[in-house]
PDB file of C-alpha atoms in Angstrom:
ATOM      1  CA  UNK A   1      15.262  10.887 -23.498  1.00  0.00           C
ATOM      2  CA  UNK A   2      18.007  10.001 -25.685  1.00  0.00           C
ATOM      3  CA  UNK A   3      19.358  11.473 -28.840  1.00  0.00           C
ATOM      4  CA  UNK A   4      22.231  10.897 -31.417  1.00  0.00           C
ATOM      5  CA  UNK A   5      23.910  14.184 -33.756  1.00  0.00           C
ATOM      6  CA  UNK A   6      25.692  12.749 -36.977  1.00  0.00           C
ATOM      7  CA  UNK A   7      27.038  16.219 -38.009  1.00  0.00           C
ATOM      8  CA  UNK A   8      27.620  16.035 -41.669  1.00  0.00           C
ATOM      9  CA  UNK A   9      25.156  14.331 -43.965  1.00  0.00           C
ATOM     10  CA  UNK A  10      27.907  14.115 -47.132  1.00  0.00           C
ATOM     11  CA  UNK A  11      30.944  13.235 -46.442  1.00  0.00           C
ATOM     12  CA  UNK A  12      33.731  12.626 -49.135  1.00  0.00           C
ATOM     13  CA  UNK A  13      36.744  11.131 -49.017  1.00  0.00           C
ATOM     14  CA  UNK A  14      40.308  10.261 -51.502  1.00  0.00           C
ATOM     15  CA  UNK A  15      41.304   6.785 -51.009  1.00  0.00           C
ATOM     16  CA  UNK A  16      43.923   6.153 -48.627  1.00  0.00           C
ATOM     17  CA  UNK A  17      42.586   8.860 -46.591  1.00  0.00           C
ATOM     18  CA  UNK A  18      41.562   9.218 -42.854  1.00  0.00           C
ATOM     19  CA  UNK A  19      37.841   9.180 -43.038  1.00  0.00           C
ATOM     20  CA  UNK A  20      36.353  10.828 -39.927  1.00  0.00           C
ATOM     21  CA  UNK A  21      32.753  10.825 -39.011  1.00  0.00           C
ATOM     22  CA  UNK A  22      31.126  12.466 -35.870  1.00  0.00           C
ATOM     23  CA  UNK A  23      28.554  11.225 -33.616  1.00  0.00           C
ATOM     24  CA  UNK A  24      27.412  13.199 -30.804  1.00  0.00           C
ATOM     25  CA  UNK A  25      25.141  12.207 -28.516  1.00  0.00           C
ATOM     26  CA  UNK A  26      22.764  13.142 -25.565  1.00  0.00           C
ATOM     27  CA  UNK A  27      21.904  11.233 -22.743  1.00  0.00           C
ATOM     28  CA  UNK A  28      20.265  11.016 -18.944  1.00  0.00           C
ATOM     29  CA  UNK A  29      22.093   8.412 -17.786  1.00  0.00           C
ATOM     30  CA  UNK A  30      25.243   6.434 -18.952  1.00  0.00           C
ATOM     31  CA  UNK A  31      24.731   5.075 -22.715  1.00  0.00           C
ATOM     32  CA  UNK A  32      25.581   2.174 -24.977  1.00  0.00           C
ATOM     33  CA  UNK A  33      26.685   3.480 -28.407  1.00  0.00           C
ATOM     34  CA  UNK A  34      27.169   1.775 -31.861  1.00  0.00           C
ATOM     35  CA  UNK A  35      27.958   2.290 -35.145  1.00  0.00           C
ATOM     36  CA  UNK A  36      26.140   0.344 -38.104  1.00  0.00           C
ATOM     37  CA  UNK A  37      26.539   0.108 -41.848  1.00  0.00           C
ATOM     38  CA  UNK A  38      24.392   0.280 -44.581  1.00  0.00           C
ATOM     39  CA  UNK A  39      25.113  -0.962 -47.961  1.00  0.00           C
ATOM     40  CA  UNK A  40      22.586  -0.167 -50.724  1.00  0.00           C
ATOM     41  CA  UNK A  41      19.445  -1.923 -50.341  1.00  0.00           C
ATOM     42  CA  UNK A  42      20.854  -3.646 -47.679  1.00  0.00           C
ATOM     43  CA  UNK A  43      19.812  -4.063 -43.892  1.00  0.00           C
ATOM     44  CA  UNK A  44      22.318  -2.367 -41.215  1.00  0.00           C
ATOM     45  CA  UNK A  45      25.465  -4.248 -40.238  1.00  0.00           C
ATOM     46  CA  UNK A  46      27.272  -3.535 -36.687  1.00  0.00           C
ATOM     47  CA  UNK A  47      30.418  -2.111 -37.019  1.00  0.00           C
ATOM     48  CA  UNK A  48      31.334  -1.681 -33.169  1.00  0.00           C
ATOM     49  CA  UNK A  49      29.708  -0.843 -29.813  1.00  0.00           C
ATOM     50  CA  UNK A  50      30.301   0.898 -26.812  1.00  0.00           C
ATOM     51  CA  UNK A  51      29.109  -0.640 -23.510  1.00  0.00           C
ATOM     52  CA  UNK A  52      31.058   1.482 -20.599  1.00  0.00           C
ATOM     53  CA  UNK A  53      34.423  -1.042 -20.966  1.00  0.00           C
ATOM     54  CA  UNK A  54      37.176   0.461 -23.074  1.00  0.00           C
ATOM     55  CA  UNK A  55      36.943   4.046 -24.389  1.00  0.00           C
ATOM     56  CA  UNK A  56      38.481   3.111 -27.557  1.00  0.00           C
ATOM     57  CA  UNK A  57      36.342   0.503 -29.423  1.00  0.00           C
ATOM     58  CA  UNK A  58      37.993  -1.272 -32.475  1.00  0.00           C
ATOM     59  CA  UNK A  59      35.532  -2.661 -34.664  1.00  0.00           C
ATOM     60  CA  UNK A  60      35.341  -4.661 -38.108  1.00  0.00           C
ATOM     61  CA  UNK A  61      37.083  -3.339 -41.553  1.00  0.00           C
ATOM     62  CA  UNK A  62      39.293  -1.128 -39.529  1.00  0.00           C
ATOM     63  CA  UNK A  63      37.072   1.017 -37.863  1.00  0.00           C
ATOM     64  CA  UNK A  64      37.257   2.901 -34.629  1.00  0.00           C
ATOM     65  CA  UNK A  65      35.625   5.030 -32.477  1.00  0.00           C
ATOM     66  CA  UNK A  66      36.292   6.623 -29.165  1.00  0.00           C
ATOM     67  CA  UNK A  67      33.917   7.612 -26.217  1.00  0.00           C
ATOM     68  CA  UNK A  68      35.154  10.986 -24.959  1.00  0.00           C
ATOM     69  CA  UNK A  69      32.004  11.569 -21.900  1.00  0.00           C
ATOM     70  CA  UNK A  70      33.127  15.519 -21.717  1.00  0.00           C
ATOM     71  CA  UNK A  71      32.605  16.012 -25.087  1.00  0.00           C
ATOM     72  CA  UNK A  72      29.684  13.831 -25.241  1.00  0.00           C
ATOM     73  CA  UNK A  73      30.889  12.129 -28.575  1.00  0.00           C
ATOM     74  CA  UNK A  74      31.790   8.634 -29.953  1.00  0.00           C
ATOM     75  CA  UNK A  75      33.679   9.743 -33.788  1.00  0.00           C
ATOM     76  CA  UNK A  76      34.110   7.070 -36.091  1.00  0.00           C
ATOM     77  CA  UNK A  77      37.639   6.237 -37.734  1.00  0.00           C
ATOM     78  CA  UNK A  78      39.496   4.642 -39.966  1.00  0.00           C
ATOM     79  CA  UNK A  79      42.557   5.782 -40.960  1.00  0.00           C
ATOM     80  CA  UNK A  80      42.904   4.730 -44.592  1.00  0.00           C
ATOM     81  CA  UNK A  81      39.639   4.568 -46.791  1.00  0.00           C
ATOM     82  CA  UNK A  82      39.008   1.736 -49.258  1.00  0.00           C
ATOM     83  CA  UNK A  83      36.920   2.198 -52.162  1.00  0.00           C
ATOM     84  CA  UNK A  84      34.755  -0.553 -50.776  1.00  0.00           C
ATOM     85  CA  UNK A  85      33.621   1.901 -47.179  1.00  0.00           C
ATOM     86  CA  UNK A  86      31.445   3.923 -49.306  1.00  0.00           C
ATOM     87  CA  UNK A  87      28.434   3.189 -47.698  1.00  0.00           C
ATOM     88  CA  UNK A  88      25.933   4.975 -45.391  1.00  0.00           C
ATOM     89  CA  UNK A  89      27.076   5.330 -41.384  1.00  0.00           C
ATOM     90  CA  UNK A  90      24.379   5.419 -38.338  1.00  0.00           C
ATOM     91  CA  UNK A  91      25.451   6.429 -34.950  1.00  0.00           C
ATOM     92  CA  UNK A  92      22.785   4.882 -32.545  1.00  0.00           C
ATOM     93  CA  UNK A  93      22.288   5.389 -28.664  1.00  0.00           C
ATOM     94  CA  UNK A  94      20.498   3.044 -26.172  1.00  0.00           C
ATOM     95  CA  UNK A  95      19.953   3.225 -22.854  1.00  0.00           C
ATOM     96  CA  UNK A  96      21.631   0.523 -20.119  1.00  0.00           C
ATOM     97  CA  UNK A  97      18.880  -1.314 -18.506  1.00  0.00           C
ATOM     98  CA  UNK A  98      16.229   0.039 -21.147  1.00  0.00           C
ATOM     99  CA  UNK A  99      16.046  -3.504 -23.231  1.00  0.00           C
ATOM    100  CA  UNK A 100      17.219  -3.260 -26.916  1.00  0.00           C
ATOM    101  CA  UNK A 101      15.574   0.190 -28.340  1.00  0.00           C
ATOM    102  CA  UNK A 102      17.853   2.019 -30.709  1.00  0.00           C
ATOM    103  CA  UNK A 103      17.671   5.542 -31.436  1.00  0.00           C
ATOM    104  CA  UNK A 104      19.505   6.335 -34.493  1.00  0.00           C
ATOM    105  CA  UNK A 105      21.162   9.548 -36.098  1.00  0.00           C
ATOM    106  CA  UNK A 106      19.780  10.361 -39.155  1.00  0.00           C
ATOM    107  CA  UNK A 107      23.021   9.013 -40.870  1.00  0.00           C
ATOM    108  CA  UNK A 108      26.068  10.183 -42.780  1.00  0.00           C
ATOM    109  CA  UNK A 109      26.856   9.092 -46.303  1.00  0.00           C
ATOM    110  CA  UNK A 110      30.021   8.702 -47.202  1.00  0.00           C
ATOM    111  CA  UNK A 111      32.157   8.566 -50.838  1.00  0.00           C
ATOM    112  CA  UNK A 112      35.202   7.461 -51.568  1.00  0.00           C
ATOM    113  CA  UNK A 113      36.616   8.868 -54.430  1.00  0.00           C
ATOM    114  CA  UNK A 114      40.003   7.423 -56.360  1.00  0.00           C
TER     115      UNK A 114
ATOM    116  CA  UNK B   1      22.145 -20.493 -39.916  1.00  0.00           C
ATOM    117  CA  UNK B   2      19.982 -18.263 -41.377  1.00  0.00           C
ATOM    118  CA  UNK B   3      19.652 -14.382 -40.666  1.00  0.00           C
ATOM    119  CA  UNK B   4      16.747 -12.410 -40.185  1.00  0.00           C
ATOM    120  CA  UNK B   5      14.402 -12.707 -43.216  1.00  0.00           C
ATOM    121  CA  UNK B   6      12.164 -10.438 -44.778  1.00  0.00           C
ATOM    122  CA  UNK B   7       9.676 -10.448 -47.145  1.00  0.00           C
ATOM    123  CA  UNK B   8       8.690  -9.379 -49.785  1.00  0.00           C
ATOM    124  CA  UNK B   9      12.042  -7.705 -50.802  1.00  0.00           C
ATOM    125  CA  UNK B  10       9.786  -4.895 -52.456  1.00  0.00           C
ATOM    126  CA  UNK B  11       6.388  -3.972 -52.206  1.00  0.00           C
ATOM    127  CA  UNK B  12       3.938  -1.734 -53.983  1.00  0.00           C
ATOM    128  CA  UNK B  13       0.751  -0.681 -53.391  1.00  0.00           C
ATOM    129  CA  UNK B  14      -2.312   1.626 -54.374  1.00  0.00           C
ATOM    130  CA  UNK B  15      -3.207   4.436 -51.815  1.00  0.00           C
ATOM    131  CA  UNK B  16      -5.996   2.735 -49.229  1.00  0.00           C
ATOM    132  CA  UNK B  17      -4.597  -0.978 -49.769  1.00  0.00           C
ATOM    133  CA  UNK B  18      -3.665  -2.885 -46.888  1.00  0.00           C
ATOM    134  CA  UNK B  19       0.090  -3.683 -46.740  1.00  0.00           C
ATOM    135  CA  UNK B  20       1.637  -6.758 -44.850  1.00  0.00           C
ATOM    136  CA  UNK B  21       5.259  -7.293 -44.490  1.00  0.00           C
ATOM    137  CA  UNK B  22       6.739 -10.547 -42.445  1.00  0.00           C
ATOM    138  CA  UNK B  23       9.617 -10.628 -40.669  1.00  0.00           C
ATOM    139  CA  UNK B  24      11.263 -14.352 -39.165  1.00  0.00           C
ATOM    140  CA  UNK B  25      13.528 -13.783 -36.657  1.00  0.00           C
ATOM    141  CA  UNK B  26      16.964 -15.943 -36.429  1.00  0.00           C
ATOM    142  CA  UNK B  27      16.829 -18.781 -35.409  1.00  0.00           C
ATOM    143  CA  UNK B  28      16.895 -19.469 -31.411  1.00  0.00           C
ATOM    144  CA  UNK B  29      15.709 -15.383 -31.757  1.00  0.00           C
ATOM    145  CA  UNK B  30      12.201 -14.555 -29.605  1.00  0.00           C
ATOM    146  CA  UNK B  31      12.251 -10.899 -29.609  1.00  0.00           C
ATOM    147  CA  UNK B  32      11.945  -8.764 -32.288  1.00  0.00           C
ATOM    148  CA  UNK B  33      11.596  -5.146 -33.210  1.00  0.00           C
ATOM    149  CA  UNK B  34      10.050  -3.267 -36.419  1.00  0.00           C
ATOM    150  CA  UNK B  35      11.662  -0.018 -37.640  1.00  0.00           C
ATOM    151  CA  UNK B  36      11.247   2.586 -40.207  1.00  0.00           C
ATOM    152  CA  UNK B  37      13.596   4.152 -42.136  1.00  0.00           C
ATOM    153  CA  UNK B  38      11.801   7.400 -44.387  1.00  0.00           C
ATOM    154  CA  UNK B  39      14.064   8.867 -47.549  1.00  0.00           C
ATOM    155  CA  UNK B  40      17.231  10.541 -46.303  1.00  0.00           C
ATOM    156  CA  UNK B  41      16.039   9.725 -42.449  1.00  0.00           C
ATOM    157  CA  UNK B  42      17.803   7.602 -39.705  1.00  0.00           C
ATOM    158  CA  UNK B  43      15.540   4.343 -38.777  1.00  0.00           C
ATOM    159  CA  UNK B  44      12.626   4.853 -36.031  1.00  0.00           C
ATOM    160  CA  UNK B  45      11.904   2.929 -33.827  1.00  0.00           C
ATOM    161  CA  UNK B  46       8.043   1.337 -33.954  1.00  0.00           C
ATOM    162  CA  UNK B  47       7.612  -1.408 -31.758  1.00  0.00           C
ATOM    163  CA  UNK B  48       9.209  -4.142 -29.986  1.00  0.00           C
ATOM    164  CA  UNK B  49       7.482  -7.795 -29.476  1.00  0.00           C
ATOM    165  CA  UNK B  50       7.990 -11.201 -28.003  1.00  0.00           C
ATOM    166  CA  UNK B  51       6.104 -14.284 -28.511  1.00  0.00           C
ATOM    167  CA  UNK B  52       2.329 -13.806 -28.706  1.00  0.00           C
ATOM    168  CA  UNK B  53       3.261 -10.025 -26.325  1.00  0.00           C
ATOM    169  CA  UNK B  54       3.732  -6.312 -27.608  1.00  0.00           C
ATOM    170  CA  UNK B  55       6.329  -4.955 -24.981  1.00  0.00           C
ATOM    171  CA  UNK B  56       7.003  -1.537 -26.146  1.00  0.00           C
ATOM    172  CA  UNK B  57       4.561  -0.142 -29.265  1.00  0.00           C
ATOM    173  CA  UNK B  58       5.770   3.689 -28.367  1.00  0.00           C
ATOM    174  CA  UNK B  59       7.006   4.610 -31.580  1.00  0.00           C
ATOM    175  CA  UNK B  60       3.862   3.043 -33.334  1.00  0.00           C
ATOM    176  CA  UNK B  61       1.464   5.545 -35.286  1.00  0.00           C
ATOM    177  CA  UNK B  62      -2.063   5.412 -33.433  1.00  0.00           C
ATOM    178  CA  UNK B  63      -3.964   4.500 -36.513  1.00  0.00           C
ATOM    179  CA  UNK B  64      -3.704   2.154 -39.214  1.00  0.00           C
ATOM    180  CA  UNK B  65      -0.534   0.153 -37.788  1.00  0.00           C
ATOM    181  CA  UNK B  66      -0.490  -3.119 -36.297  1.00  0.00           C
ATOM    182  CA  UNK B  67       1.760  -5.330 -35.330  1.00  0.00           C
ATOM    183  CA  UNK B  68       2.186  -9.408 -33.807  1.00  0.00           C
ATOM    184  CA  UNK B  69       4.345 -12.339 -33.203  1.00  0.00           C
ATOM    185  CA  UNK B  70       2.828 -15.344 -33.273  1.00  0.00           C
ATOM    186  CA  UNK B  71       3.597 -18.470 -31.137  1.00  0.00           C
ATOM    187  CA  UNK B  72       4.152 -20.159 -34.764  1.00  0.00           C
ATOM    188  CA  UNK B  73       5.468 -18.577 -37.738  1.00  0.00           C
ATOM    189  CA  UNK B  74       6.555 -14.941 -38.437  1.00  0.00           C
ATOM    190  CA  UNK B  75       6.091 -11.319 -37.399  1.00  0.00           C
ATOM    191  CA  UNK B  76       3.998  -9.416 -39.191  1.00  0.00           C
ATOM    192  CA  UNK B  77       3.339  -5.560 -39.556  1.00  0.00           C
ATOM    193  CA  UNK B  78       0.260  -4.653 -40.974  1.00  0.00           C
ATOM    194  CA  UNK B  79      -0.858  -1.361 -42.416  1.00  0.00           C
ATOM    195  CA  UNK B  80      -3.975  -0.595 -43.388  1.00  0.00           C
ATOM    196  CA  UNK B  81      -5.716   1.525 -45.875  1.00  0.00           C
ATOM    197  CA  UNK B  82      -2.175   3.109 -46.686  1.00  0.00           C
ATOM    198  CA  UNK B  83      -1.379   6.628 -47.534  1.00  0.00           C
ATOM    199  CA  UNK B  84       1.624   7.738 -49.493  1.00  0.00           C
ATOM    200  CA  UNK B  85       3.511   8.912 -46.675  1.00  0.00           C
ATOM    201  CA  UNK B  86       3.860   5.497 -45.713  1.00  0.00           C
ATOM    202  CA  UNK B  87       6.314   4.763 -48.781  1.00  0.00           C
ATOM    203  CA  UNK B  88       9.747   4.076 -46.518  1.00  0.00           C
ATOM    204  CA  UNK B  89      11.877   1.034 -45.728  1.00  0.00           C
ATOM    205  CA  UNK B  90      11.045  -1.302 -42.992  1.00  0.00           C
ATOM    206  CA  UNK B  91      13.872  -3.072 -40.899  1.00  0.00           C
ATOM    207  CA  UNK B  92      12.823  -5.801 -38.977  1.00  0.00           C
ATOM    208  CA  UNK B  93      15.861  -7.046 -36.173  1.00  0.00           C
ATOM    209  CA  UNK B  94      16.084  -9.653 -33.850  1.00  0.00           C
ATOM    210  CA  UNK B  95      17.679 -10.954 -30.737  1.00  0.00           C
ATOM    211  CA  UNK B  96      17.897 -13.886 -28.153  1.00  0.00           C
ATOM    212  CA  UNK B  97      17.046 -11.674 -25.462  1.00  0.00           C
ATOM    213  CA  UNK B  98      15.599  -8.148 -24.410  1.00  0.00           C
ATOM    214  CA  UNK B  99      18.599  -6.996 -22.362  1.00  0.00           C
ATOM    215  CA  UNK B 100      21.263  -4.242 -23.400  1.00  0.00           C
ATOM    216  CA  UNK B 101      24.214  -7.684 -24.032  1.00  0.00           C
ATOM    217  CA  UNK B 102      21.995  -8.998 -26.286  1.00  0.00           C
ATOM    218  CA  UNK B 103      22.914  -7.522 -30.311  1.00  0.00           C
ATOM    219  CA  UNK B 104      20.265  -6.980 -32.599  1.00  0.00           C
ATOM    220  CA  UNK B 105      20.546  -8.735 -35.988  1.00  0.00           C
ATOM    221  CA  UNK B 106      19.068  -6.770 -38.634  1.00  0.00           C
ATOM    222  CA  UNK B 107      16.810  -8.464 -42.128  1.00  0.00           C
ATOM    223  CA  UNK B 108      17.940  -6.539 -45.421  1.00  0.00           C
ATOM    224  CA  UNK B 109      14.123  -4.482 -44.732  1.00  0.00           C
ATOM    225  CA  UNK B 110      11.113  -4.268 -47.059  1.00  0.00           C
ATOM    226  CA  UNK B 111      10.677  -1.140 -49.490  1.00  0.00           C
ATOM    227  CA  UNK B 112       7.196  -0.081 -49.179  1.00  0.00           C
ATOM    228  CA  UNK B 113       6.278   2.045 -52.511  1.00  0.00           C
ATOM    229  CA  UNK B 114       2.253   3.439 -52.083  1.00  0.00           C
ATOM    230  CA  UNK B 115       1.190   4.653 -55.396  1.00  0.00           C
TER     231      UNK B 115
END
């Protein structure tokens, strides 16, 4: 079975500074890995995914995350925040060749403060 | 072109009411999958359908929860006789096909409240 760890529920931030959020995850076999948005009382949006190609996966509004397979995590970046990337973050996991089932973290929150 | 649509936006209902929340897909979209999302929780998987065929219903309580996809017109998730507990946020996504390549496209969900 698969899992995702989103260590930090809270997470603030100044703007115009590196925002940082960490995803770890757990796995059997070799997994895809995303990141999704949520805006308030809004559905999820996909910021980027991981499918076994490039370790380093650039994604919309400036956001990045890395696969690192010894350290079974896939941290989201961006290296200057914008007022407009508060929002809440999910780290999901699925498994290649298991169809399309998500399993999500139970999210990070983050604030941007001026 | 159209996302995935849900409806109603919001919906509220008295403790043993029956609760029905509809889901169309995008368009060109013949698989689609129901999730939960419970205050300050990640989203759980429930089920996963195709045309007129549940393929994966693992994450679906035993009682009281249903789910189909018609031939014609939209999903729909039916609970029955709810219970406050079942007060969350239901996504509804969709996608051309079932395989990993294929990205889900997420509706803006339906807020359960049971009172």
């Amino acid at each position: 079975a698969q899992s995702v760890t989103q260590l930090g529920s809270h997470v603030s931030v100044s703007e115009g500074a590196l925002v940082l959020l960490r995803c770890n995850y757990s796995s059997s076999v070799p997994p895809y890995l995303f990141w999704y948005v949520q805006y308030p009382n809004q559905g999820l949006q996909l910021l980027l995914k991981y499918t076994s190609a490039a370790t380093l996966v650039k994604g919309i509004n400036g956001f990045e995350a890395e696969f690192k397979k010894s350290e079974t995590s896939f941290h989201l970046t961006k290296p200057s925040a914008h007022m407009s990337d508060a929002a809440e973050y999910f780290c999901a996991v699925m498994l290649t060749g298991g169809g399309n089932k998500l399993t999500f973290g139970t999210g990070t929150q983050l604030k941007v403060e001026l | 072109n159209a996302g995935v649509m849900q409806n109603p936006r919001h919906l509220v209902r008295r403790r043993g009411q029956e609760a029905r929340l509809r889901c169309s897909p995008m368009k060109g979209h013949s698989h689609v999958y129901w999730y939960r999302q419970l205050p300050e929780e990640g989203l759980k998987f429930m089920v996963y359908l195709q045309k007129e065929n549940i393929i994966d219903e693992s994450g679906m309580p035993k009682e009281r929860f249903s789910a189909e996809f018609p031939k014609e017109g939209p999903s729909i998730l039916r609970i029955q006789q709810v219970v406050r507990g079942d007060s969350a946020a239901y996504f509804c996504a969709s996608s051309a096909a079932g395989g990993n390549n294929s990205p889900l496209h997420f509706g803006n969900g339906t807020r359960l409240t049971v009172t």
